[in-house]
XYZ file of C-alpha atoms in Angstrom:
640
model
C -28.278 -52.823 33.498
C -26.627 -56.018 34.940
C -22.732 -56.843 33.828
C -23.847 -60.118 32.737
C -26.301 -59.598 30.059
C -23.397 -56.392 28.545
C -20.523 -59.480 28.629
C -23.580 -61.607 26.315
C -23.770 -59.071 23.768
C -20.064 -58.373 23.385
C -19.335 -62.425 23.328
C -22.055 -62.397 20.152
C -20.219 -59.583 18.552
C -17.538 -61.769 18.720
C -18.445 -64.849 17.473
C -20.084 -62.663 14.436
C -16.804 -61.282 13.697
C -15.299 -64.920 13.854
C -17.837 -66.119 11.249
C -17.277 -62.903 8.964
C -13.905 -63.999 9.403
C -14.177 -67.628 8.241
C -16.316 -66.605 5.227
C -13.928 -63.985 3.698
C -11.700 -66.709 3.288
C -13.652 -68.841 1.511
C -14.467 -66.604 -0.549
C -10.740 -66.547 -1.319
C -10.613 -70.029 -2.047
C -13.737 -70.151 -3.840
C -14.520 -69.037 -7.944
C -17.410 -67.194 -6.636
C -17.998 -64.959 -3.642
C -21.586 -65.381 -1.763
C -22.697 -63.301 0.266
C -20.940 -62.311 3.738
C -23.122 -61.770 6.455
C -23.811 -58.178 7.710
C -22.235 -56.274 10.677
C -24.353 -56.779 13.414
C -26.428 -53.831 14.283
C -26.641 -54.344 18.234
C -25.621 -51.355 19.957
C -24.920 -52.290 23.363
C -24.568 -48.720 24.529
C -28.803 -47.990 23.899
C -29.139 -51.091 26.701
C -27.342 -48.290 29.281
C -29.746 -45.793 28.848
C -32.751 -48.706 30.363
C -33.234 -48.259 33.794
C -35.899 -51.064 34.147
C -33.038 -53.716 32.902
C -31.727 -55.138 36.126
C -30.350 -59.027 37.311
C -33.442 -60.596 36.477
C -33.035 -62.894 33.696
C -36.259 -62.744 31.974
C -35.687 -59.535 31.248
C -32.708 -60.417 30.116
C -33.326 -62.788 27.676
C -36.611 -61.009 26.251
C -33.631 -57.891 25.692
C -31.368 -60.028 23.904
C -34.256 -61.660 21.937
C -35.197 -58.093 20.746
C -31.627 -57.344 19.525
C -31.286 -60.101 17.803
C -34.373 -59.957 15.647
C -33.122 -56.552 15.013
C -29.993 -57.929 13.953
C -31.869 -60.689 11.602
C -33.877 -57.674 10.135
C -30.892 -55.753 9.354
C -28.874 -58.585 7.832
C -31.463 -59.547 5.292
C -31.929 -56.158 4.080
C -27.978 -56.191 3.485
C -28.171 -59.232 1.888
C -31.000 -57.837 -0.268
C -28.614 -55.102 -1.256
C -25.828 -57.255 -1.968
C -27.828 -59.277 -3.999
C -28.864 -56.567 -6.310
C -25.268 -54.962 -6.647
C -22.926 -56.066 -8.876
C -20.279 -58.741 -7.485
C -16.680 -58.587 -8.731
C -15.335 -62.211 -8.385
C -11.572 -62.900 -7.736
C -9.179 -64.925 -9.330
C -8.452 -68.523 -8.586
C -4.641 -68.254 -9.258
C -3.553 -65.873 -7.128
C -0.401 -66.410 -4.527
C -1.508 -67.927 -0.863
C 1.004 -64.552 0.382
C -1.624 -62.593 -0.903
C -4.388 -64.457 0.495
C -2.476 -64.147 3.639
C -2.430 -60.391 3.825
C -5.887 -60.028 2.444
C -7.256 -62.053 5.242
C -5.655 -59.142 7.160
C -6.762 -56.826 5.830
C -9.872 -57.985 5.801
C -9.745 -58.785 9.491
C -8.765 -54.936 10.348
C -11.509 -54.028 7.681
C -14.363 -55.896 9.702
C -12.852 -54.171 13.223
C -13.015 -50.988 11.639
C -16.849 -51.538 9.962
C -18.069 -52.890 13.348
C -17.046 -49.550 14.721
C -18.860 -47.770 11.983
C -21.885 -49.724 11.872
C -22.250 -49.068 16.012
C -21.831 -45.212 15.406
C -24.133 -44.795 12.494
C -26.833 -46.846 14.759
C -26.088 -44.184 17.481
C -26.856 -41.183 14.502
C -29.850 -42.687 13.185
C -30.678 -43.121 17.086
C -30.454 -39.868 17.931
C -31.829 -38.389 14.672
C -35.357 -40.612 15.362
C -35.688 -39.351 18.884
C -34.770 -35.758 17.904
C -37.542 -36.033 15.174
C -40.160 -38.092 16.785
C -39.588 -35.816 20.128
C -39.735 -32.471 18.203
C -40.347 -31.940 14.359
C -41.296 -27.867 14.922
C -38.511 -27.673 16.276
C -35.906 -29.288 14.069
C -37.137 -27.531 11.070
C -36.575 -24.390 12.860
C -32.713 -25.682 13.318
C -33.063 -26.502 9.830
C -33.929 -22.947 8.668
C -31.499 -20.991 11.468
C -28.655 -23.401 9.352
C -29.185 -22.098 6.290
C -29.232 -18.694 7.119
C -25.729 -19.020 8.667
C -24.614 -20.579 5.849
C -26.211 -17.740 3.649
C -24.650 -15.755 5.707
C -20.959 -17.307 5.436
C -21.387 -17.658 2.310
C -21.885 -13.739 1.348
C -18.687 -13.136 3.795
C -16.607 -15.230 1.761
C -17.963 -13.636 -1.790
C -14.426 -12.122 -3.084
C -14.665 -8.375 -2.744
C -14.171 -6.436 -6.251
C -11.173 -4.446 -3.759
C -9.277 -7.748 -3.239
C -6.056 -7.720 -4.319
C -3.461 -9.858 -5.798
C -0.246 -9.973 -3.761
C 1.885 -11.058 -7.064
C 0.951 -7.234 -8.488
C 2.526 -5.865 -5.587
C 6.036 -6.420 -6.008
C 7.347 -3.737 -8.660
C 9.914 -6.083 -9.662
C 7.802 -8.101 -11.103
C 6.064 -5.699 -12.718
C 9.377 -4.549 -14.572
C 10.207 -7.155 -15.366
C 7.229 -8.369 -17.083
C 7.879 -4.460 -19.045
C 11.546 -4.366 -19.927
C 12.498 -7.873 -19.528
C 14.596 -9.663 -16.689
C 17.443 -9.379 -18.249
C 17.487 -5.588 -18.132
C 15.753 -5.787 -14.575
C 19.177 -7.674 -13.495
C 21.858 -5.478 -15.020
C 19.748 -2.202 -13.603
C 20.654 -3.825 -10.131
C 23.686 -5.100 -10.942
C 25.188 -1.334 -11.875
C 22.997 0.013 -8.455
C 24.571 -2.551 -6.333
C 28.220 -1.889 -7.776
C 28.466 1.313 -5.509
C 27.039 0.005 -2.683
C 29.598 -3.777 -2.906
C 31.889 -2.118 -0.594
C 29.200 -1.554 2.052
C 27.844 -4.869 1.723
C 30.838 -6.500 2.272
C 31.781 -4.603 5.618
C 28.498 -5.239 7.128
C 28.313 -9.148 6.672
C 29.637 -9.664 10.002
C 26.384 -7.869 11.690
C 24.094 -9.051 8.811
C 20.781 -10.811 9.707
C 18.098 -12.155 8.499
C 15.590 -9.728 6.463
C 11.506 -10.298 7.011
C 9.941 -10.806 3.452
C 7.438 -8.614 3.076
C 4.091 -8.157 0.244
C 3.973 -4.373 -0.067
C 7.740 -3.771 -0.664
C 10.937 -5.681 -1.462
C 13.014 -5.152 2.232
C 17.083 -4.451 1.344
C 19.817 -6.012 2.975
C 21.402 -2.466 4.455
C 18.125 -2.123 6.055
C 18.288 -2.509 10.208
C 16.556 -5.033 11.994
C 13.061 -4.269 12.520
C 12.904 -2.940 16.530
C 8.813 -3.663 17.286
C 8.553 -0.218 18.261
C 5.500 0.128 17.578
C 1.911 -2.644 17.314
C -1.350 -3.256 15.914
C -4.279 -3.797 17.990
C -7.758 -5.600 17.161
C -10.707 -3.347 18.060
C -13.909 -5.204 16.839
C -15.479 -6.975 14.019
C -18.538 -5.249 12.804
C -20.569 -5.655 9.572
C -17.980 -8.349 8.337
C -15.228 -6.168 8.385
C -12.160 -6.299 11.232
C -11.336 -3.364 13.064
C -7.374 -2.141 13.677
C -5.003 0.896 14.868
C -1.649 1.024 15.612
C 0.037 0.931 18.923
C 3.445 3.064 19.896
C 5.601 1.729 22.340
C 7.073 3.579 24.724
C 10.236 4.433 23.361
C 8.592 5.383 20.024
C 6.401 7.678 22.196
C 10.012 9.449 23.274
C 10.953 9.345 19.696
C 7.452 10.785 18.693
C 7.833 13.945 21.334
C 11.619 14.749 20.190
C 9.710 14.468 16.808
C 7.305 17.189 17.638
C 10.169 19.222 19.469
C 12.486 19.347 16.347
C 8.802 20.103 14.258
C 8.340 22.806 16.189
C 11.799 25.019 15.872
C 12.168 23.737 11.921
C 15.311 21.584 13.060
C 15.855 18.895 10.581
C 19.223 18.196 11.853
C 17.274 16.998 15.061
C 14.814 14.966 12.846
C 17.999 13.002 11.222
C 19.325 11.876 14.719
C 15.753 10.381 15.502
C 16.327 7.991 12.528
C 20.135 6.848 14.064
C 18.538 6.185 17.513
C 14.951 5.036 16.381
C 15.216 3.782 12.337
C 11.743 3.009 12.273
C 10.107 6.382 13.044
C 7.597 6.414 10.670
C 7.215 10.959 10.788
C 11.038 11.404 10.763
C 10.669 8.805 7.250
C 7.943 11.052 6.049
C 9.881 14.317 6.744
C 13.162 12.977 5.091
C 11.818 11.449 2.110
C 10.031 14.838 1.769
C 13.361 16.491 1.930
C 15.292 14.508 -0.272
C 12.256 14.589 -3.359
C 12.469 18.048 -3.193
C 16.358 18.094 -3.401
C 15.749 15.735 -6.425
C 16.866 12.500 -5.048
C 13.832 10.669 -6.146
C 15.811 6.659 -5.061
C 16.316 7.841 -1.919
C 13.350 9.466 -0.930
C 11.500 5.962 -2.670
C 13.752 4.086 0.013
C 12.383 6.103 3.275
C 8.955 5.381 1.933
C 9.422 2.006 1.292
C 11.182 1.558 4.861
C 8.515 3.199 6.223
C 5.794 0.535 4.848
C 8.263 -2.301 5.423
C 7.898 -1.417 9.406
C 4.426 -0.746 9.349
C 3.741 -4.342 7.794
C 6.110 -6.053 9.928
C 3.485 -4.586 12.927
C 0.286 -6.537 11.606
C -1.642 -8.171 13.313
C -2.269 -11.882 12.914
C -5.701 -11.070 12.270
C -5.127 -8.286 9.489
C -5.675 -9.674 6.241
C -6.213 -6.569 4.169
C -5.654 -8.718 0.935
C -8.683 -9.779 1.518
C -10.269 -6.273 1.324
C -12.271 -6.605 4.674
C -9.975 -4.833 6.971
C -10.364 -1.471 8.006
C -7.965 1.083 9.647
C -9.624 4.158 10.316
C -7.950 7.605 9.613
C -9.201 9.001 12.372
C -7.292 6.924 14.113
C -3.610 9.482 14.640
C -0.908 6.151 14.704
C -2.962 5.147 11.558
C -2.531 8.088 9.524
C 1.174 7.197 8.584
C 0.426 4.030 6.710
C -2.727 6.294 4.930
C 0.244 8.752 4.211
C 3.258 6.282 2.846
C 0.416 4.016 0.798
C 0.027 6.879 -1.222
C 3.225 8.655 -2.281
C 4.405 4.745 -2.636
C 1.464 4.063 -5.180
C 2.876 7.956 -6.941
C 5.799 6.788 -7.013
C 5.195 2.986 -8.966
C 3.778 4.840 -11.425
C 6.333 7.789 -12.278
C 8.069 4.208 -12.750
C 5.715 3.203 -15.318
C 4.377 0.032 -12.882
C 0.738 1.729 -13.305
C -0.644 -2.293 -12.333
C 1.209 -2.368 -8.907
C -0.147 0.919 -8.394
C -3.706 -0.017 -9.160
C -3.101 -2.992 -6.534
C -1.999 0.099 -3.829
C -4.959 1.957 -4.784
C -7.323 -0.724 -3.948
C -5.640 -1.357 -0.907
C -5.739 2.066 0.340
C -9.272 2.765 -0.379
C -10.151 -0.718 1.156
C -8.640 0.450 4.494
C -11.056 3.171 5.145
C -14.307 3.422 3.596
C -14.170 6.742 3.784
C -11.395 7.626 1.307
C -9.296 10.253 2.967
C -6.645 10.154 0.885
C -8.740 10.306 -2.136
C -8.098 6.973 -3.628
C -11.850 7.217 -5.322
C -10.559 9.805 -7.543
C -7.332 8.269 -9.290
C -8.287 4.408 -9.126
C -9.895 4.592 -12.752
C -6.483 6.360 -14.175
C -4.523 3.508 -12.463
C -7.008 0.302 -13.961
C -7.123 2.467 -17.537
C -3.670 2.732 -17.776
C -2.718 -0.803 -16.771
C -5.624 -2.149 -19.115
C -7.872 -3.273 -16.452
C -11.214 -2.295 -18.516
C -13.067 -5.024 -17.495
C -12.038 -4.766 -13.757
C -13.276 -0.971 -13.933
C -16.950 -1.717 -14.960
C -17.530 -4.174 -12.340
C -15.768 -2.006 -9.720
C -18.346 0.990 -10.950
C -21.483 -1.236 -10.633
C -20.224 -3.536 -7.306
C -18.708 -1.241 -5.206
C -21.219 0.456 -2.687
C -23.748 -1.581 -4.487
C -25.522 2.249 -4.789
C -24.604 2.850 -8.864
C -23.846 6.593 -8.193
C -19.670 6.651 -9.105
C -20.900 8.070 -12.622
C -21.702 10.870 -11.285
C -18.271 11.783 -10.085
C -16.637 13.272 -13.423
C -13.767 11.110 -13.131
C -15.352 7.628 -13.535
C -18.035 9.625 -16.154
C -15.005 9.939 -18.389
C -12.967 7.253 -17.915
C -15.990 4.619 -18.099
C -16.914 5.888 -21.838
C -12.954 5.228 -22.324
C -13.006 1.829 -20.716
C -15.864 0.408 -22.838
C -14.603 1.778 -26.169
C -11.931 -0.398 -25.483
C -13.816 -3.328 -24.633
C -15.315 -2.986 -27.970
C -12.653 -2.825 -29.491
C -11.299 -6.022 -27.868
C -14.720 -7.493 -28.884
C -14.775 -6.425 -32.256
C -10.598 -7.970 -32.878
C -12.061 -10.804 -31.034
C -15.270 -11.664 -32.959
C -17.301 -11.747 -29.744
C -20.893 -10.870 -29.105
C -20.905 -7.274 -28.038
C -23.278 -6.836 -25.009
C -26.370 -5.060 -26.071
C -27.242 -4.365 -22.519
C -24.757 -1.730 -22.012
C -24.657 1.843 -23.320
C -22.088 2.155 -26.036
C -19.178 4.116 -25.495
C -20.836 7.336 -27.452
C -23.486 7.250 -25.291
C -21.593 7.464 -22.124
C -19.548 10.043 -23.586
C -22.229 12.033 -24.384
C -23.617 11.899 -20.706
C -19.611 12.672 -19.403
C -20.465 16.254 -21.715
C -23.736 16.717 -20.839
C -23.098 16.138 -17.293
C -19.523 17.853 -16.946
C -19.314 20.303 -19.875
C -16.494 22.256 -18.015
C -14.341 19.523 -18.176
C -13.767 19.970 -21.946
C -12.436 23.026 -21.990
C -9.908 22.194 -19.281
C -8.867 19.405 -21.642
C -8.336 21.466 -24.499
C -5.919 23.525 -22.560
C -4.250 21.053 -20.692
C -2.958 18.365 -23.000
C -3.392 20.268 -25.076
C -5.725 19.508 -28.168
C -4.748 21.311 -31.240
C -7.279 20.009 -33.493
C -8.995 23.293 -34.711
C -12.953 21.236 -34.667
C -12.234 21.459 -30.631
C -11.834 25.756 -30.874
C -15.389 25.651 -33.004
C -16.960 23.069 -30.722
C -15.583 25.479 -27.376
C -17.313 28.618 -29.274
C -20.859 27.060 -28.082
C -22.621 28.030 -25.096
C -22.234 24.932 -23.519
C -18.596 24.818 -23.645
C -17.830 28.213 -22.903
C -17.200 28.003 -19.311
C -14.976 26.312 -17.476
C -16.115 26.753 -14.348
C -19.444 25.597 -12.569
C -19.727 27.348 -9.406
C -20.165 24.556 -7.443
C -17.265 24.141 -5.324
C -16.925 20.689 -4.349
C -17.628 20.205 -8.212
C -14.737 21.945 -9.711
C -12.261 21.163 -7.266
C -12.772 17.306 -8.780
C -12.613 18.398 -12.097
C -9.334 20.561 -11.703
C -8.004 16.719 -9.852
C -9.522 14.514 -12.723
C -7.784 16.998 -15.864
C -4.368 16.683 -13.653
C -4.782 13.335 -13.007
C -5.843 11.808 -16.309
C -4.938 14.588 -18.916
C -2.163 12.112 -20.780
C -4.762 9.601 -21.545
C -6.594 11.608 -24.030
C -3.451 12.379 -26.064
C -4.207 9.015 -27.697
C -5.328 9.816 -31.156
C -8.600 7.410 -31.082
C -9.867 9.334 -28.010
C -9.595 12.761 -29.393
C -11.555 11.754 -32.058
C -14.287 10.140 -29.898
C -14.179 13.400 -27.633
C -14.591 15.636 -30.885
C -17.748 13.728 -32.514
C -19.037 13.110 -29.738
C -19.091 17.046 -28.559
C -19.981 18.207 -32.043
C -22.985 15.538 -31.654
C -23.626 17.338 -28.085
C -23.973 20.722 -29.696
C -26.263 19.119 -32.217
C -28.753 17.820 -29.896
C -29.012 21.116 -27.538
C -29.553 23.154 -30.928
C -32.904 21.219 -31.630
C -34.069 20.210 -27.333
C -32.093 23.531 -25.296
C -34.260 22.166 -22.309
C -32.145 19.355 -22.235
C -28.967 21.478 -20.730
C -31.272 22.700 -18.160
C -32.111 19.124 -17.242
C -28.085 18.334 -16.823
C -27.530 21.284 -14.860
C -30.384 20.138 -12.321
C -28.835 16.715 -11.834
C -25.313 18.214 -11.057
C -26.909 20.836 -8.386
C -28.490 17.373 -6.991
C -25.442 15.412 -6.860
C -23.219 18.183 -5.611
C -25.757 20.265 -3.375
C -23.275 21.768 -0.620
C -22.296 25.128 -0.614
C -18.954 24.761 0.358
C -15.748 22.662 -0.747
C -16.132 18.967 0.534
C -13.190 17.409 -1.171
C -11.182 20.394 0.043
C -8.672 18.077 2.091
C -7.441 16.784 -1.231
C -4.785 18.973 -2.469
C -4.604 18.557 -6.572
C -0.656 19.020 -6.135
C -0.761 15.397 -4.905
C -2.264 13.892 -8.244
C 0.071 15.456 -10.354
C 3.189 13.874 -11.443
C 5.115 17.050 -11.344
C 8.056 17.115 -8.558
C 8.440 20.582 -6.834
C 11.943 21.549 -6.874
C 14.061 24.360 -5.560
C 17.302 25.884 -6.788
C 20.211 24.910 -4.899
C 20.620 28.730 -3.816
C 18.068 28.385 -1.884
C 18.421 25.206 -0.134
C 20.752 26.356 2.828
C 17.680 27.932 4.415
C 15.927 24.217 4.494
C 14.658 24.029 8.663
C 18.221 23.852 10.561
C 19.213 24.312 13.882
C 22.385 26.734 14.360
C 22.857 25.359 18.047
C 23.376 21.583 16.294
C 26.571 22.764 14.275
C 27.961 24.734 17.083
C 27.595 21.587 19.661
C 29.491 19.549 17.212
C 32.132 21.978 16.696
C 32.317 22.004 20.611
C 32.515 18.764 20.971
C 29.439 18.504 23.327
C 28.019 14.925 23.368
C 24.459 16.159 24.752
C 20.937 14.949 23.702
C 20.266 16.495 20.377
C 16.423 16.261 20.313
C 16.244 18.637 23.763
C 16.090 21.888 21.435
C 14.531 24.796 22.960
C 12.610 26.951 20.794
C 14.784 28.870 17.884
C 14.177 33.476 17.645
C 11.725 33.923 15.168
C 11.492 36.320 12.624
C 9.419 37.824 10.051
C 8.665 35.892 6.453
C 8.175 39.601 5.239
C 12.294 39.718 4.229
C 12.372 35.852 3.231
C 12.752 34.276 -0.089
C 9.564 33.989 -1.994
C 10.371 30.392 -2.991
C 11.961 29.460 0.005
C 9.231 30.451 2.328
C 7.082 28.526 -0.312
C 9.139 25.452 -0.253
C 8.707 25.644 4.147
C 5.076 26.024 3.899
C 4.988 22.678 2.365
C 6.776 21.083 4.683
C 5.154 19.110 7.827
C 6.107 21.242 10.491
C 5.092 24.921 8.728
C 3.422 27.106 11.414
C 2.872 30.787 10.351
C 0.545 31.600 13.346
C -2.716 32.626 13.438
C -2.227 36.055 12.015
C -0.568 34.667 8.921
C 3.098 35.368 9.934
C 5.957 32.968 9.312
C 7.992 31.498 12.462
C 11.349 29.994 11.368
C 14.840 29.435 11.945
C 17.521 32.465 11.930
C 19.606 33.572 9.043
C 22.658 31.874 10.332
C 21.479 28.583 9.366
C 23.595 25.852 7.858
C 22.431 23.452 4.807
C 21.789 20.283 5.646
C 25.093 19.067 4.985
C 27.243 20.842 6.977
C 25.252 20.593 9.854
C 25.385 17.552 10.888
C 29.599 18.070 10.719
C 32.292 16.146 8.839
């Protein structure tokens, strides 16, 4: 293309924009406001793409003829639409300023619909070649589109496991219970002891990361990065994590298994002064100190343990979200699988049973495969905290397979959650949902299905009512065992877990007709037990104990505690005290291995009380390995 015939097509844009000019003001002066003239529609950029266009001037002109009866075409259908819209006329009496700084306006208005009008020549441009060129194809564009969107949009359906971040502060969750008021003077008398501290440390104070999962203290150290979280993959819409060590928490990790190994919790406390964010030495002493019945303190390791593993995320980690996993198999994972749930035990031996439901969700969102057993105490959590609603979407939504039912927890607690949803729909004068089985019904099934479970009831909450000790003399009821292992074991979790919801009156007396109406229906159709026993062989066909990783111990609220008699044989090292009392400024992690002896002459409960501890090793041939008899208490060993 020559430069001549691009410098007459800009010089007509120009003179255009003069007379668009010219007419806005008169239409300023003027009552009425005809009709402006269109933007032109000459794109001088198509005339680049010609090849044949070169310095001859015929050629020229017969181009410039063509966009200009392109431009005439264009212009009358604007007019035509002008015409046909509705025109809002201005005033006659308005202030010459303002016709000033409209004709400014209108001046940068043209400019900027010049601009426009050139690119949306350039899209229609490039639409009509890309359709005249290749329809099949476009439609096939058209169709891979929609599928991506489809496909965004079922990533970005909210999961029924996302969770709300306000729900995880218990704070806020006490103070929505007893009032702020009471909240504030609570830590008003807990801070008085610790003013003094408090006041010496502002000179070294700093700045404390707010975090979701727990409320961070002030007396807390500064978070040391000693350990990471790495991305793996993204697969199947969910993000894939683990945790990194560093390698001084690698150091800290081996001393770790060193002081493990000889029963030296002395050793285990100076991890924590050198490394305060060891996430086993946490576990350990919060295990220590629950069992010595300081409950605050051992809720303070825990919650400084999940206030470093959150300050470790990843950008990318959003497990609010619910599509975020961390897999337990995974060993610098299996901390955070560990803290999540005594810190979700502990909100609710608070009473904060919401916050725990929020923990819950998050822990069994982490890992799909539940190793921590979240499956089995969720429904306790959302019936306490009156999430009824929540629970019967959860039961049909999650694992879109319909099978939780089965499970005798959710069998229970879903007849509890819709008796209470007709309850609410009954004060509320609502339609009641004929679609789904009345509360009765599902009752019924949670008997027919888990008779056993009855029985365990009776004696654990206990139920006094004498119809329960007729209903138990029938057949059905008898037993409270079914010989299927993996079966029972989840029974003997949901009774420990759940047994104080059904010392509510109103529930005893739906679990009592609706048993007595059990023993009615097997008197006239016995065939129908046999039916029920069938389905739980189905649903719980292995031989052997699957769920036996789950210890019931952990779902009951019931702290183990020793006497204090027997807490000076707690796992101490004799060499610590006398290297103190020496004065020998050594390493204290580089323990060698303590003289074992027999568990045969031990105290029963204090051999029971090491066997629960992280670090218990009896040996293969069942024989305990532990510290000597000289040992110091805790106390005294680390010297005064």
């Amino acid at each position: 293309m020559s430069s001549r015939l691009f410098q007459k097509v800009v010089k007509e844009q120009e003179q255009q924009q003069q007379q668009r000019h010219e007419e806005e003001q008169l239409q300023d002066n003027e009552s009425g406001s005809p009709d402006s003239g269109p933007p032109s529609s000459i794109n001088p950029f198509d005339l680049l793409n010609d090849d044949d266009v070169e310095d001859d001037p015929d050629q020229e002109t017969e181009v410039a003829d063509e966009a200009l009866i392109r431009d005439e075409d264009r212009r009358e259908q604007l007019s035509a639409q002008q015409k046909t819209s509705d025109v809002v006329s201005t005033s006659n009496h308005k202030s010459k300023k303002k016709k000033k700084k409209r004709s400014k306006e209108g001046s940068a208005s043209s400019t900027y619909k010049v601009e426009r009008s050139l690119d949306e020549v350039l899209d229609t441009l490039s639409l009509d070649v890309s359709s005249s060129s290749s329809q099949p194809s476009s439609t096939k564009v058209k169709l891979e589109n929609a599928k991506v969107c489809n496909s965004i949009g079922k990533q970005h359906t909210p999961s029924v496991l996302q969770i709300d971040p306000k729900y995880l502060n218990v704070e806020n969750e006490l103070r929505r219970i007893f009032g702020s008021k009471v909240v504030k003077s609570f830590e008003r008398s807990h801070q008085s002891g610790t003013s003094r501290q408090v006041r010496g440390g502002r000179r070294g104070s700093h700045h404390v990361r707010k975090t979701i999962l727990v409320s961070p203290s002030d007396l807390w150290s500064r978070w040391d990065g000693s350990f990471s979280m790495e991305f793996l993959e993204t697969k199947d819409g969910c993000s894939y994590f683990r945790y990194v060590h560093s390698p001084s928490y690698s150091q800290a990790q081996t001393a770790f298994e060193a002081a493990q190994a000889v029963h030296d919790l002395n050793s285990v406390a100076n991890i924590l002064m050198l490394h305060h964010y060891h996430l086993d030495s946490l576990i350990t002493m919060a295990d220590y100190f629950k069992f010595v019945g300081e409950h605050q303190t051992a809720a303070d390791a825990i919650a400084k343990c999940l206030y470093g593993l959150e300050c470790a995320w990843h950008p990318m980690f959003t497990p609010l979200q619910g599509n975020c996993q961390l897999k337990f198999s995974h060993e610098t994972n299996k901390p955070l699988f560990k803290t999540l749930f005594t810190h979700m035990i502990n909100m609710d031996r608070r009473g904060c049973h919401r916050s725990a439901l929020e923990v819950c969700k998050l822990l069994l969102s982490l890992d799909s495969d539940d190793p921590m057993g979240a499956m089995f105490c969720i429904d306790y959590f959302a019936l306490r905290a009156g999430e009824y609603a929540w629970l019967e979407q959860f039961s049909e939504e999650y694992k879109s397979d319909n099978s939780l039912w089965l499970f005798p927890n959710f069998s229970y607690s879903l007849s509890v959650c819709r008796f209470y949803l007709e309850r609410e729909e009954t004060s509320q004068d609502a339609d009641t949902d004929n679609s789904k089985a009345t509360s009765t019904d599902l009752m019924k099934q949670a008997l027919m299905l888990h008779p056993s479970v009855l029985k365990k009831l009776v004696a654990k909450v206990p139920l006094k009512d004498q119809a329960f000790t007729n209903i138990l003399k029938h057949a059905y009821f008898r037993s409270d065992e079914t010989r299927i292992p993996s079966l029972d074991h989840l029974i003997r979790i949901y009774v420990e877990r759940s047994y104080l919801i059904w010392r509510l009156p109103d529930l005893q007396k739906l679990l009592r007709d609706t048993a007595q109406l059990v023993n009615e229906t097997l008197e006239h159709n016995k065939s129908e037990a046999k039916d029920w026993a069938c389905v739980r062989e189905e649903a719980f066909s292995s031989e052997k104990n699957e769920y036996d990783h789950l210890l019931v111990q952990d779902f009951s609220d019931a702290v183990s505690t020793l006497p204090p008699d027997n807490l000076h044989n707690f796992v101490v090292d004799p060499r610590m005290g006398e290297a103190e009392q020496n004065g020998i400024q050594g390493n204290p992690l580089d323990v060698g291995q303590a003289p074992p002896r027999d568990v045969a002459n031990r105290n029963v409960l204090a051999v029971l009380f090491e066997s629960m501890l992280p670090w218990a090793n009896y040996g293969d041939g069942g024989e305990g390995r532990v510290a000597d008899e000289d040992n110091q208490n805790f106390g005294n060993g680390q010297g005064n």
